[in-house]
Tab-separated table of C-alpha atoms and ligand atoms in Angstrom:
chain	number	residue	atom	x	y	z
A	1	MET	CA	-103.859	219.947	171.520
A	2	ILE	CA	-100.900	217.725	172.613
A	3	LYS	CA	-97.886	219.698	172.380
A	4	ILE	CA	-94.712	218.142	173.713
A	5	LYS	CA	-92.507	221.244	175.247
A	6	ASN	CA	-90.969	219.165	177.971
A	7	LYS	CA	-89.560	215.755	177.064
A	8	GLU	CA	-89.660	214.357	180.766
A	9	LYS	CA	-93.415	214.909	180.381
A	10	CYS	CA	-94.180	211.967	177.946
A	11	SER	CA	-94.006	208.562	178.054
A	12	GLY	CA	-94.653	207.629	174.974
A	13	CYS	CA	-97.771	205.611	175.684
A	14	THR	CA	-99.908	206.499	172.489
A	15	ALA	CA	-103.032	206.923	174.567
A	16	CYS	CA	-103.729	210.419	172.482
A	17	VAL	CA	-103.055	209.278	168.968
A	18	SER	CA	-105.571	206.334	169.521
A	19	ILE	CA	-108.286	209.020	170.531
A	20	CYS	CA	-107.928	211.783	168.330
A	21	PRO	CA	-111.160	211.650	166.554
A	22	LYS	CA	-109.592	213.486	163.297
A	23	ASN	CA	-106.501	210.533	163.313
A	24	CYS	CA	-104.174	213.575	163.112
A	25	ILE	CA	-101.892	212.585	165.593
A	26	ILE	CA	-98.691	210.443	164.352
A	27	MET	CA	-95.704	208.937	166.282
A	28	GLN	CA	-92.333	210.332	165.689
A	29	PRO	CA	-88.884	209.017	166.806
A	30	ASP	CA	-86.596	211.915	168.444
A	31	ASP	CA	-82.774	211.744	167.687
A	32	GLU	CA	-82.237	209.073	170.914
A	33	GLY	CA	-85.206	206.444	168.988
A	34	PHE	CA	-87.948	207.256	171.383
A	35	LEU	CA	-91.664	208.146	169.930
A	36	TYR	CA	-92.896	210.871	171.058
A	37	PRO	CA	-96.636	212.253	169.441
A	38	LYS	CA	-96.841	214.784	166.775
A	39	VAL	CA	-100.135	216.753	165.503
A	40	ASN	CA	-101.230	217.942	161.956
A	41	ARG	CA	-102.427	221.180	162.988
A	42	ASP	CA	-104.035	221.459	159.718
A	43	CYS	CA	-106.682	218.610	160.587
A	44	CYS	CA	-106.994	219.499	164.563
A	45	ILE	CA	-110.297	220.531	165.723
A	46	GLN	CA	-109.334	221.719	169.087
A	47	CYS	CA	-111.615	219.184	170.878
A	48	GLY	CA	-108.921	218.379	173.616
A	49	ALA	CA	-110.010	214.490	174.030
A	50	CYS	CA	-106.320	214.165	173.702
A	51	GLU	CA	-105.116	216.139	176.258
A	52	ARG	CA	-107.799	214.691	178.605
A	53	VAL	CA	-106.873	211.204	177.526
A	54	CYS	CA	-102.861	211.670	178.755
A	55	PRO	CA	-102.071	209.960	181.959
A	56	ILE	CA	-99.259	212.586	182.677
A	57	LEU	CA	-101.512	215.658	181.661
A	58	THR	CA	-104.354	214.892	183.533
A	59	PRO	CA	-103.303	212.152	185.935
A	60	ILE	CA	-105.616	209.403	188.096
A	61	LYS	CA	-105.623	210.042	191.725
A	62	GLU	CA	-103.919	206.964	194.071
A	63	THR	CA	-106.220	205.846	196.026
A	64	PRO	CA	-105.433	203.011	198.549
A	65	PHE	CA	-107.649	199.891	198.949
A	66	GLU	CA	-107.284	196.297	200.027
A	67	GLN	CA	-104.776	194.466	197.958
A	68	LYS	CA	-104.001	190.411	197.882
A	69	ALA	CA	-100.507	189.325	197.237
A	70	PHE	CA	-99.066	186.274	196.175
A	71	LEU	CA	-95.709	184.573	195.190
A	72	VAL	CA	-95.857	183.066	192.218
A	73	GLN	CA	-93.874	179.864	190.518
A	74	HIS	CA	-95.328	177.860	187.193
A	75	LYS	CA	-95.600	174.394	187.796
A	76	ASP	CA	-94.004	173.664	184.038
A	77	GLU	CA	-90.125	173.815	184.774
A	78	THR	CA	-89.808	175.158	180.957
A	79	VAL	CA	-92.023	178.162	181.164
A	80	ARG	CA	-90.576	178.684	184.101
A	81	LEU	CA	-86.796	178.865	183.428
A	82	ASP	CA	-87.736	180.942	180.074
A	83	SER	CA	-89.630	183.284	182.237
A	84	SER	CA	-87.627	186.410	184.022
A	85	ALA	CA	-89.054	185.272	187.317
A	86	GLY	CA	-91.471	182.755	187.753
A	87	GLY	CA	-93.698	182.664	184.956
A	88	ALA	CA	-96.865	184.181	186.356
A	89	PHE	CA	-97.506	186.600	183.238
A	90	THR	CA	-97.722	183.314	181.569
A	91	ALA	CA	-100.018	181.551	183.884
A	92	ILE	CA	-102.416	184.590	183.861
A	93	ALA	CA	-102.443	184.717	180.040
A	94	THR	CA	-103.268	180.949	179.946
A	95	ALA	CA	-106.485	181.784	182.377
A	96	ILE	CA	-107.289	184.564	179.463
A	97	LEU	CA	-106.852	181.914	176.616
A	98	ASN	CA	-108.777	179.153	177.784
A	99	ARG	CA	-111.766	181.564	178.076
A	100	GLY	CA	-111.180	182.422	174.523
A	101	GLY	CA	-109.506	185.631	174.788
A	102	VAL	CA	-106.651	187.402	173.611
A	103	VAL	CA	-103.270	188.371	175.051
A	104	PHE	CA	-101.335	191.624	173.956
A	105	GLY	CA	-97.413	191.437	175.176
A	106	ALA	CA	-94.271	192.899	173.938
A	107	ALA	CA	-92.043	190.554	171.640
A	108	TYR	CA	-89.429	190.660	169.021
A	109	ASP	CA	-90.112	191.243	165.817
A	110	GLU	CA	-87.484	189.418	162.828
A	111	ASP	CA	-84.911	191.991	163.474
A	112	PHE	CA	-85.326	191.958	167.042
A	113	GLN	CA	-87.178	195.443	167.506
A	114	VAL	CA	-89.104	195.206	170.373
A	115	TYR	CA	-93.147	196.197	169.670
A	116	HIS	CA	-96.616	195.279	171.048
A	117	THR	CA	-98.787	192.352	169.549
A	118	TYR	CA	-101.264	189.871	170.277
A	119	VAL	CA	-101.228	186.332	170.698
A	120	GLU	CA	-104.494	183.983	170.427
A	121	ASN	CA	-103.065	180.841	171.570
A	122	ILE	CA	-100.820	179.273	174.715
A	123	GLU	CA	-98.040	178.449	172.622
A	124	ASP	CA	-97.635	181.688	171.060
A	125	LEU	CA	-97.169	183.247	174.602
A	126	LYS	CA	-93.431	182.416	174.675
A	127	LYS	CA	-92.991	185.678	172.263
A	128	PHE	CA	-93.868	187.579	175.221
A	129	ARG	CA	-91.757	185.750	177.974
A	130	ASN	CA	-88.375	187.457	179.322
A	131	SER	CA	-88.524	191.154	179.914
A	132	LYS	CA	-87.016	193.262	177.198
A	133	TYR	CA	-84.986	196.000	178.129
A	134	VAL	CA	-86.016	198.402	175.699
A	135	GLN	CA	-89.078	200.537	174.911
A	136	SER	CA	-91.897	198.377	173.124
A	137	GLN	CA	-93.685	200.158	170.067
A	138	ILE	CA	-97.194	200.369	170.749
A	139	GLY	CA	-98.465	200.820	167.197
A	140	ASN	CA	-102.417	200.667	166.921
A	141	CYS	CA	-102.774	198.073	169.742
A	142	PHE	CA	-104.810	200.366	172.081
A	143	ARG	CA	-107.366	200.642	169.027
A	144	LYS	CA	-107.329	196.780	168.627
A	145	VAL	CA	-107.643	196.075	172.344
A	146	ARG	CA	-110.911	198.398	171.825
A	147	GLU	CA	-111.931	196.335	168.838
A	148	PHE	CA	-111.901	193.057	170.255
A	149	LEU	CA	-113.490	194.313	173.602
A	150	LYS	CA	-116.383	195.524	171.631
A	151	GLN	CA	-116.715	192.357	169.629
A	152	GLY	CA	-117.240	190.912	173.814
A	153	GLN	CA	-113.535	189.165	173.733
A	154	TRP	CA	-111.519	188.830	177.126
A	155	VAL	CA	-108.066	190.837	176.771
A	156	CYS	CA	-105.207	190.693	178.607
A	157	PHE	CA	-102.860	193.671	178.272
A	158	SER	CA	-99.575	193.635	179.717
A	159	GLY	CA	-96.760	196.379	179.684
A	160	THR	CA	-95.303	199.020	181.573
A	161	PRO	CA	-97.134	201.161	184.013
A	162	CYS	CA	-97.402	204.165	181.884
A	163	GLN	CA	-98.648	201.847	178.954
A	164	ILE	CA	-101.467	200.520	181.191
A	165	GLU	CA	-102.619	203.822	182.503
A	166	GLY	CA	-102.390	204.868	179.272
A	167	LEU	CA	-104.620	202.228	178.173
A	168	SER	CA	-106.695	202.301	181.207
A	169	LYS	CA	-107.693	206.228	180.674
A	170	TYR	CA	-108.391	205.335	176.852
A	171	ILE	CA	-110.610	202.420	177.270
A	172	GLY	CA	-112.430	203.979	180.473
A	173	ILE	CA	-111.408	201.970	183.908
A	174	ASN	CA	-114.176	199.806	184.857
A	175	ASN	CA	-114.229	197.580	181.701
A	176	GLU	CA	-115.084	194.163	182.849
A	177	LYS	CA	-113.691	191.917	180.301
A	178	LEU	CA	-110.370	193.825	179.895
A	179	LEU	CA	-107.227	192.267	182.506
A	180	LEU	CA	-104.173	195.071	182.790
A	181	VAL	CA	-101.209	193.548	183.748
A	182	ASP	CA	-98.232	195.964	184.748
A	183	VAL	CA	-94.983	195.128	186.469
A	184	VAL	CA	-92.992	196.799	188.457
A	185	CYS	CA	-90.501	199.205	186.151
A	186	HIS	CA	-87.269	200.480	186.565
A	187	GLY	CA	-87.174	202.285	183.371
A	188	VAL	CA	-86.957	201.727	179.414
A	189	PRO	CA	-83.898	202.122	177.439
A	190	SER	CA	-83.481	203.833	174.211
A	191	PRO	CA	-84.351	201.685	170.700
A	192	LEU	CA	-81.120	203.618	169.174
A	193	VAL	CA	-78.826	202.313	171.751
A	194	TRP	CA	-80.218	198.967	171.727
A	195	ASN	CA	-79.828	198.957	167.748
A	196	LYS	CA	-76.093	200.110	168.539
A	197	TYR	CA	-75.594	196.986	170.795
A	198	LEU	CA	-77.290	194.788	167.994
A	199	GLU	CA	-74.469	196.277	165.465
A	200	HIS	CA	-71.775	195.943	167.908
A	201	TYR	CA	-72.415	192.210	168.421
A	202	ASP	CA	-73.240	191.945	164.454
A	203	PHE	CA	-76.722	190.776	165.486
A	204	LYS	CA	-77.901	192.699	162.464
A	205	GLU	CA	-76.452	190.651	159.659
A	206	ASN	CA	-75.871	187.543	161.636
A	207	LYS	CA	-79.278	187.042	163.140
A	208	PRO	CA	-79.187	184.540	166.394
A	209	ASP	CA	-82.458	182.802	167.137
A	210	ASN	CA	-83.203	184.602	170.328
A	211	ILE	CA	-81.645	187.551	172.557
A	212	ARG	CA	-82.719	186.904	176.589
A	213	PHE	CA	-82.077	189.926	178.643
A	214	ARG	CA	-82.932	187.450	181.605
A	215	ASP	CA	-81.376	184.227	180.962
A	216	LYS	CA	-81.200	181.995	184.201
A	217	TYR	CA	-77.681	180.330	182.782
A	218	TYR	CA	-76.061	180.515	185.735
A	219	GLY	CA	-79.298	180.822	187.825
A	220	TYR	CA	-81.763	183.195	188.608
A	221	LYS	CA	-80.196	185.105	191.168
A	222	TYR	CA	-77.516	185.967	189.013
A	223	SER	CA	-78.912	186.320	185.238
A	224	THR	CA	-77.386	187.368	182.137
A	225	MET	CA	-77.656	188.562	178.515
A	226	SER	CA	-77.843	185.529	176.525
A	227	VAL	CA	-77.663	184.954	172.965
A	228	ILE	CA	-79.324	181.451	171.376
A	229	ARG	CA	-77.801	180.233	168.373
A	230	ASN	CA	-78.971	176.637	166.906
A	231	GLY	CA	-80.488	176.018	170.005
A	232	GLU	CA	-77.036	176.644	171.773
A	233	ASN	CA	-76.239	179.403	174.496
A	234	VAL	CA	-73.572	180.862	172.755
A	235	TYR	CA	-73.392	183.905	174.980
A	236	HIS	CA	-74.183	184.770	178.352
A	237	ALA	CA	-72.962	187.891	180.240
A	238	GLY	CA	-73.943	189.293	183.504
A	239	ALA	CA	-75.130	192.898	184.736
A	240	GLN	CA	-71.106	193.394	185.160
A	241	LEU	CA	-69.973	192.573	181.858
A	242	ASP	CA	-72.824	192.828	179.257
A	243	PRO	CA	-72.750	196.827	177.676
A	244	MET	CA	-76.433	196.771	177.059
A	245	LEU	CA	-77.300	195.412	180.977
A	246	ARG	CA	-74.256	198.347	181.958
A	247	ALA	CA	-76.157	201.327	180.499
A	248	PHE	CA	-79.378	199.790	181.941
A	249	PHE	CA	-78.674	199.419	185.211
A	250	ALA	CA	-76.692	202.615	185.166
A	251	ASP	CA	-79.388	204.896	184.312
A	252	THR	CA	-77.569	206.222	181.058
A	253	CYS	CA	-79.828	205.638	178.538
A	254	ASP	CA	-83.566	205.436	180.233
A	255	ARG	CA	-86.550	207.769	178.401
A	256	PRO	CA	-86.589	211.316	180.004
A	257	SER	CA	-89.601	210.409	181.601
A	258	CYS	CA	-88.443	207.485	183.501
A	259	TYR	CA	-86.482	209.794	185.524
A	260	SER	CA	-89.465	211.276	186.963
A	261	CYS	CA	-92.289	208.936	186.822
A	262	PRO	CA	-95.286	209.601	187.801
A	263	PHE	CA	-96.065	205.929	187.404
A	264	LYS	CA	-94.308	204.337	190.578
A	265	LYS	CA	-96.739	203.906	193.625
A	266	ARG	CA	-98.530	201.023	195.338
A	267	TYR	CA	-102.431	201.543	194.124
A	268	ARG	CA	-102.442	201.177	190.745
A	269	VAL	CA	-105.226	201.085	187.798
A	270	SER	CA	-103.871	197.607	186.501
A	271	ASP	CA	-105.513	194.754	187.698
A	272	ILE	CA	-102.294	193.233	188.718
A	273	THR	CA	-98.490	193.814	189.185
A	274	ILE	CA	-95.990	191.676	188.409
A	275	TRP	CA	-92.059	191.448	189.663
A	276	ASP	CA	-89.428	189.868	190.626
A	277	CYS	CA	-88.561	187.830	194.132
A	278	PHE	CA	-84.817	187.554	194.688
A	279	SER	CA	-85.443	187.366	198.319
A	280	VAL	CA	-87.903	183.976	198.199
A	281	TYR	CA	-86.278	182.400	201.549
A	282	ASP	CA	-87.982	185.299	203.938
A	283	PHE	CA	-91.369	184.389	202.856
A	284	ASP	CA	-90.777	180.463	202.406
A	285	LYS	CA	-87.329	178.540	202.493
A	286	ASN	CA	-88.802	175.373	200.444
A	287	MET	CA	-89.733	177.848	197.279
A	288	ASP	CA	-85.976	178.712	197.304
A	289	ASP	CA	-84.858	176.737	194.406
A	290	ASP	CA	-83.138	179.415	192.154
A	291	LYS	CA	-85.468	178.972	189.279
A	292	GLY	CA	-87.639	182.153	189.702
A	293	THR	CA	-90.323	183.681	191.660
A	294	THR	CA	-92.794	186.085	190.555
A	295	ARG	CA	-94.340	188.472	193.234
A	296	VAL	CA	-98.183	189.212	192.560
A	297	LEU	CA	-100.159	192.460	194.153
A	298	CYS	CA	-103.998	192.057	192.904
A	299	HIS	CA	-105.393	195.192	192.702
A	300	SER	CA	-109.207	194.360	192.125
A	301	ASP	CA	-111.522	191.587	192.614
A	302	LYS	CA	-111.127	190.739	188.725
A	303	GLY	CA	-107.575	190.108	189.406
A	304	LYS	CA	-108.008	187.801	192.661
A	305	LYS	CA	-110.448	185.858	190.107
A	306	PHE	CA	-107.564	185.204	187.987
A	307	VAL	CA	-105.181	184.442	190.601
A	308	GLU	CA	-107.555	181.804	191.415
A	309	GLU	CA	-107.657	180.461	188.270
A	310	MET	CA	-104.195	180.211	188.023
A	311	LYS	CA	-104.014	177.920	190.500
A	312	GLU	CA	-104.191	175.051	187.825
A	313	VAL	CA	-100.993	175.824	186.319
A	314	ALA	CA	-98.853	177.975	189.090
A	315	LEU	CA	-98.020	177.502	192.540
A	316	CYS	CA	-99.732	180.531	194.251
A	317	LYS	CA	-98.543	181.222	197.993
A	318	GLU	CA	-100.427	183.945	199.767
A	319	VAL	CA	-98.310	186.374	201.597
A	320	LEU	CA	-98.990	189.795	203.466
A	321	ALA	CA	-99.286	192.776	200.905
A	322	ASP	CA	-97.429	195.214	203.089
A	323	LYS	CA	-94.590	192.749	203.234
A	324	LEU	CA	-94.358	191.691	199.440
A	325	VAL	CA	-94.023	195.646	198.406
A	326	ALA	CA	-91.532	196.407	201.661
A	327	GLY	CA	-88.440	198.222	200.436
A	328	VAL	CA	-89.151	197.503	196.650
A	329	LYS	CA	-87.662	200.774	195.473
A	330	GLU	CA	-88.371	200.650	191.996
A	331	MET	CA	-92.191	200.645	192.955
A	332	TYR	CA	-91.859	204.053	194.495
A	333	GLU	CA	-88.550	205.781	193.200
A	334	SER	CA	-87.603	207.158	189.900
A	335	VAL	CA	-84.275	206.140	188.626
A	336	SER	CA	-81.603	208.862	188.860
A	337	GLU	CA	-80.307	210.427	185.537
A	338	ASN	CA	-76.711	209.105	185.198
A	339	SER	CA	-74.454	212.315	185.161
A	340	LYS	CA	-72.993	210.915	181.677
A	341	ARG	CA	-76.386	210.543	180.120
A	342	SER	CA	-76.254	213.009	177.427
A	343	GLN	CA	-72.865	212.669	176.470
A	344	PHE	CA	-73.568	209.131	176.026
A	345	MET	CA	-76.646	209.744	174.302
A	346	ASN	CA	-75.081	212.567	171.976
A	347	ASP	CA	-72.299	209.688	171.459
A	348	ALA	CA	-74.676	207.344	170.346
A	349	LYS	CA	-75.892	209.799	167.290
A	350	THR	CA	-72.784	209.350	165.782
A	351	LEU	CA	-70.511	206.230	166.678
A	352	SER	CA	-70.605	203.014	165.596
A	353	GLY	CA	-71.684	200.422	168.234
A	354	ASP	CA	-68.441	199.261	168.804
A	355	VAL	CA	-66.899	202.688	168.921
A	356	LEU	CA	-69.884	203.829	172.236
A	357	PHE	CA	-69.580	200.760	173.863
A	358	ASP	CA	-65.877	200.499	174.356
A	359	LYS	CA	-65.611	204.334	174.962
A	360	TYR	CA	-68.156	204.241	177.671
A	361	TYR	CA	-68.230	200.365	178.837
A	362	PRO	CA	-64.726	198.674	177.986
A	363	VAL	CA	-64.175	195.385	178.940
A	364	THR	CA	-61.142	196.435	181.264
A	365	ALA	CA	-58.911	193.854	183.003
A	366	LYS	CA	-61.358	195.084	186.472
A	367	VAL	CA	-64.350	193.961	184.691
A	368	LYS	CA	-62.706	190.989	184.010
A	369	ILE	CA	-61.472	190.266	187.290
A	370	LYS	CA	-64.956	191.007	188.747
A	371	THR	CA	-66.687	188.901	186.198
A	372	MET	CA	-64.208	186.004	187.483
A	373	VAL	CA	-64.966	186.692	191.111
A	374	ARG	CA	-68.611	186.466	190.388
A	375	LYS	CA	-68.270	183.220	188.631
A	376	THR	CA	-65.962	181.855	191.033
A	377	LEU	CA	-68.319	182.853	194.110
A	378	LEU	CA	-71.392	181.162	192.010
A	379	ILE	CA	-69.850	177.952	191.415
A	380	THR	CA	-69.365	178.159	194.995
A	381	GLY	CA	-72.406	178.805	196.529
A	382	ILE	CA	-70.875	182.213	197.940
A	383	TYR	CA	-73.025	184.362	195.815
A	384	SER	CA	-76.180	183.030	196.398
A	385	MET	CA	-75.333	183.393	200.256
A	386	ALA	CA	-73.664	187.333	199.936
A	387	LYS	CA	-76.541	188.242	197.566
A	388	LYS	CA	-78.913	187.121	200.487
A	389	CYS	CA	-77.214	189.154	203.094
A	390	LEU	CA	-77.668	192.291	200.725
A	391	ASN	CA	-81.165	191.844	200.310
A	392	ARG	CA	-81.487	191.959	203.939
A	393	VAL	CA	-79.459	195.467	204.709
A	394	ARG	CA	-81.574	196.422	201.723
A	395	GLY	CA	-84.648	195.617	203.543
A	396	ARG	CA	-85.936	193.664	200.199
B	1	FAD	C1	-88.825	197.026	181.104
B	1	FAD	C2	-88.878	196.429	182.238
B	1	FAD	C3	-88.273	197.084	183.440
B	1	FAD	C4	-88.268	195.938	184.490
B	1	FAD	N1	-88.323	196.760	185.951
B	1	FAD	C5	-88.088	195.869	187.163
B	1	FAD	C6	-87.716	196.254	188.067
B	1	FAD	O1	-87.114	197.437	188.574
B	1	FAD	N2	-87.897	195.627	189.062
B	1	FAD	C7	-88.492	194.224	189.324
B	1	FAD	O2	-88.513	193.573	190.426
B	1	FAD	N3	-88.840	193.698	187.889
B	1	FAD	C8	-89.052	194.396	187.359
B	1	FAD	N4	-89.160	194.122	185.885
B	1	FAD	C9	-90.248	193.083	185.677
B	1	FAD	C10	-89.377	192.101	186.123
B	1	FAD	O3	-88.549	191.829	184.632
B	1	FAD	C11	-90.257	190.619	185.261
B	1	FAD	O4	-91.039	190.950	184.006
B	1	FAD	C12	-91.508	190.209	186.170
B	1	FAD	O5	-90.950	189.709	187.444
B	1	FAD	C13	-92.695	189.354	185.544
B	1	FAD	O6	-91.662	188.388	185.444
B	1	FAD	P1	-92.566	186.389	185.021
B	1	FAD	O7	-91.638	185.270	185.004
B	1	FAD	O8	-94.006	186.379	185.850
B	1	FAD	O9	-93.076	187.190	183.489
B	1	FAD	P2	-91.767	186.707	182.013
B	1	FAD	O10	-92.586	185.579	180.977
B	1	FAD	O11	-90.707	187.539	182.317
B	1	FAD	O12	-93.038	188.021	181.421
B	1	FAD	C14	-92.793	189.189	180.471
B	1	FAD	C15	-93.960	190.117	180.711
B	1	FAD	O13	-93.204	191.466	180.747
B	1	FAD	C16	-93.842	192.117	179.737
B	1	FAD	N5	-92.728	192.972	178.885
B	1	FAD	C17	-91.705	192.588	178.369
B	1	FAD	N6	-90.675	193.478	177.646
B	1	FAD	C18	-91.531	194.771	177.762
B	1	FAD	C19	-91.087	195.812	177.513
B	1	FAD	N7	-90.227	196.165	176.979
B	1	FAD	N8	-92.166	196.509	177.476
B	1	FAD	C20	-93.518	196.751	178.221
B	1	FAD	N9	-93.306	195.177	178.466
B	1	FAD	C21	-92.849	194.241	178.336
B	1	FAD	C22	-94.308	191.087	178.459
B	1	FAD	O14	-95.336	191.576	177.905
B	1	FAD	C23	-94.805	190.130	179.517
B	1	FAD	O15	-95.975	190.547	180.136
B	1	FAD	C24	-89.063	195.041	184.517
B	1	FAD	C25	-89.754	194.563	183.844
B	1	FAD	C26	-89.280	195.351	182.287
B	1	FAD	C27	-90.142	194.766	181.283
B	2	SF4	S1	-107.543	218.430	170.025
B	2	SF4	FE1	-108.474	216.802	169.288
B	2	SF4	S2	-108.458	216.814	167.273
B	2	SF4	FE2	-106.700	217.991	167.731
B	2	SF4	S3	-105.012	216.344	168.119
B	2	SF4	FE3	-106.082	216.483	169.883
B	2	SF4	S4	-107.680	214.705	170.001
B	2	SF4	FE4	-106.989	215.410	167.909
B	3	SF4	S1	-97.981	210.628	177.288
B	3	SF4	FE1	-99.279	209.706	175.679
B	3	SF4	S2	-100.941	210.419	175.711
B	3	SF4	FE2	-99.354	211.644	176.692
B	3	SF4	S3	-98.817	212.889	175.220
B	3	SF4	FE3	-97.353	211.318	175.450
B	3	SF4	S4	-98.120	209.641	174.302
B	3	SF4	FE4	-99.621	211.412	174.472
B	4	SF4	S1	-90.123	204.051	184.698
B	4	SF4	FE1	-92.210	205.065	184.230
B	4	SF4	S2	-92.196	206.275	182.439
B	4	SF4	FE2	-90.527	205.330	182.094
B	4	SF4	S3	-91.202	203.440	181.191
B	4	SF4	FE3	-91.487	202.817	183.375
B	4	SF4	S4	-93.614	203.435	183.844
B	4	SF4	FE4	-93.245	203.941	182.119
């Protein structure tokens, strides 16, 4: 029976809840807003299925195999600009929908809470576009996936690597109609902190049309948190100014499991892994137009087949797999916990959004100057050149 003694050892994937034959596990939020499984001992029959399915308690061994690698840009510029990177996810999902399948991904509900759901038509894929840097609630999606597969439908499930390993263990690795797509994952911030952010900007009362973590208002290389109201981009602030992005990139509010993540590896159970390519100029200068490029790594023949199908709607340039993954730190290494994390999270439990963010991420004169410098560098084109040099130094 699942018992959470150490929070670092549970990513909240819901595989245990989904497999329990007696439905005696529920997911409950802790005081940081992260969901954990809780077992009702009265109905547990000690079958052990929850422990066997858990991708952390019973891990899948990493085994090297031949991979294919691509750089992808969606041919529809609106889709590409709407996506975090090059829109590869939309291209993959479109191929599944064209086969009459369903696609699962992370979307907002009407209160901007992040949750997993599924769509059955191409227009609705826009719900999933753009990364939401908050842990999504899976709900009963794993069981829904199994139902669709039983009906003989194609299913694409996209999510973080821990969600994908949990689902793959729950379903069984080799289901021929299930296409698993994971992202290279920095970590997922707390839904409690996200709600403090929504409160800080009064987005709970005064709801915008959309909030985009990875907007290309200033281009792909300098993305912003943007707020869209009445079709207008009314707020756009980068990672040095916006408090939610600052907390995310400083690793102040991630789920405890993200600081010792066992899913950070090159050889995965997914069919396809997708992530950013800021240094596209190192592969092909002609593709470097600052509108976004996705790195796509195929782990299976099924994944490769879908890249072939994607070519109808996306430019896919094959590159060497070793080169694609070289220097990608987030693929292999967990982020380090910020020394102020526990203080920040304790304050998040009691302080209002305004007080919390003003205490830890105030907009000081230094922050304002940094923002101004960055904007000037952007306008003059120096930012792009500086980022190229930095990426080269980091080997990415
Ligand atoms: C939490 C998170 C952390 C990431 N960290 C990195 C990183 O460190 N380095 C890097 O290069 N790339 C990272 N990425 C991936 C990157 O941001 C892009 O999602 C990726 O490049 C694909 O871009 P795209 O344009 O092809 O697709 P997009 O249209 O941007 O597709 C977004 C995809 O991400 C999924 N998604 C969005 N939010 C969530 C969520 N909260 N939980 C689960 N799935 C979600 C959607 O279901 C969809 O499949 C991260 C993504 C997420 C969600
Ligand atoms: S041991 Fe079996 S019955 Fe008990 S919680 Fe786990 S899966 Fe459910
Ligand atoms: S990691 Fe997933 S399967 Fe394991 S205990 Fe947590 S929610 Fe359950
Ligand atoms: S860092 Fe690891 S544990 Fe955290 S969300 Fe990503 S895959 Fe899951």
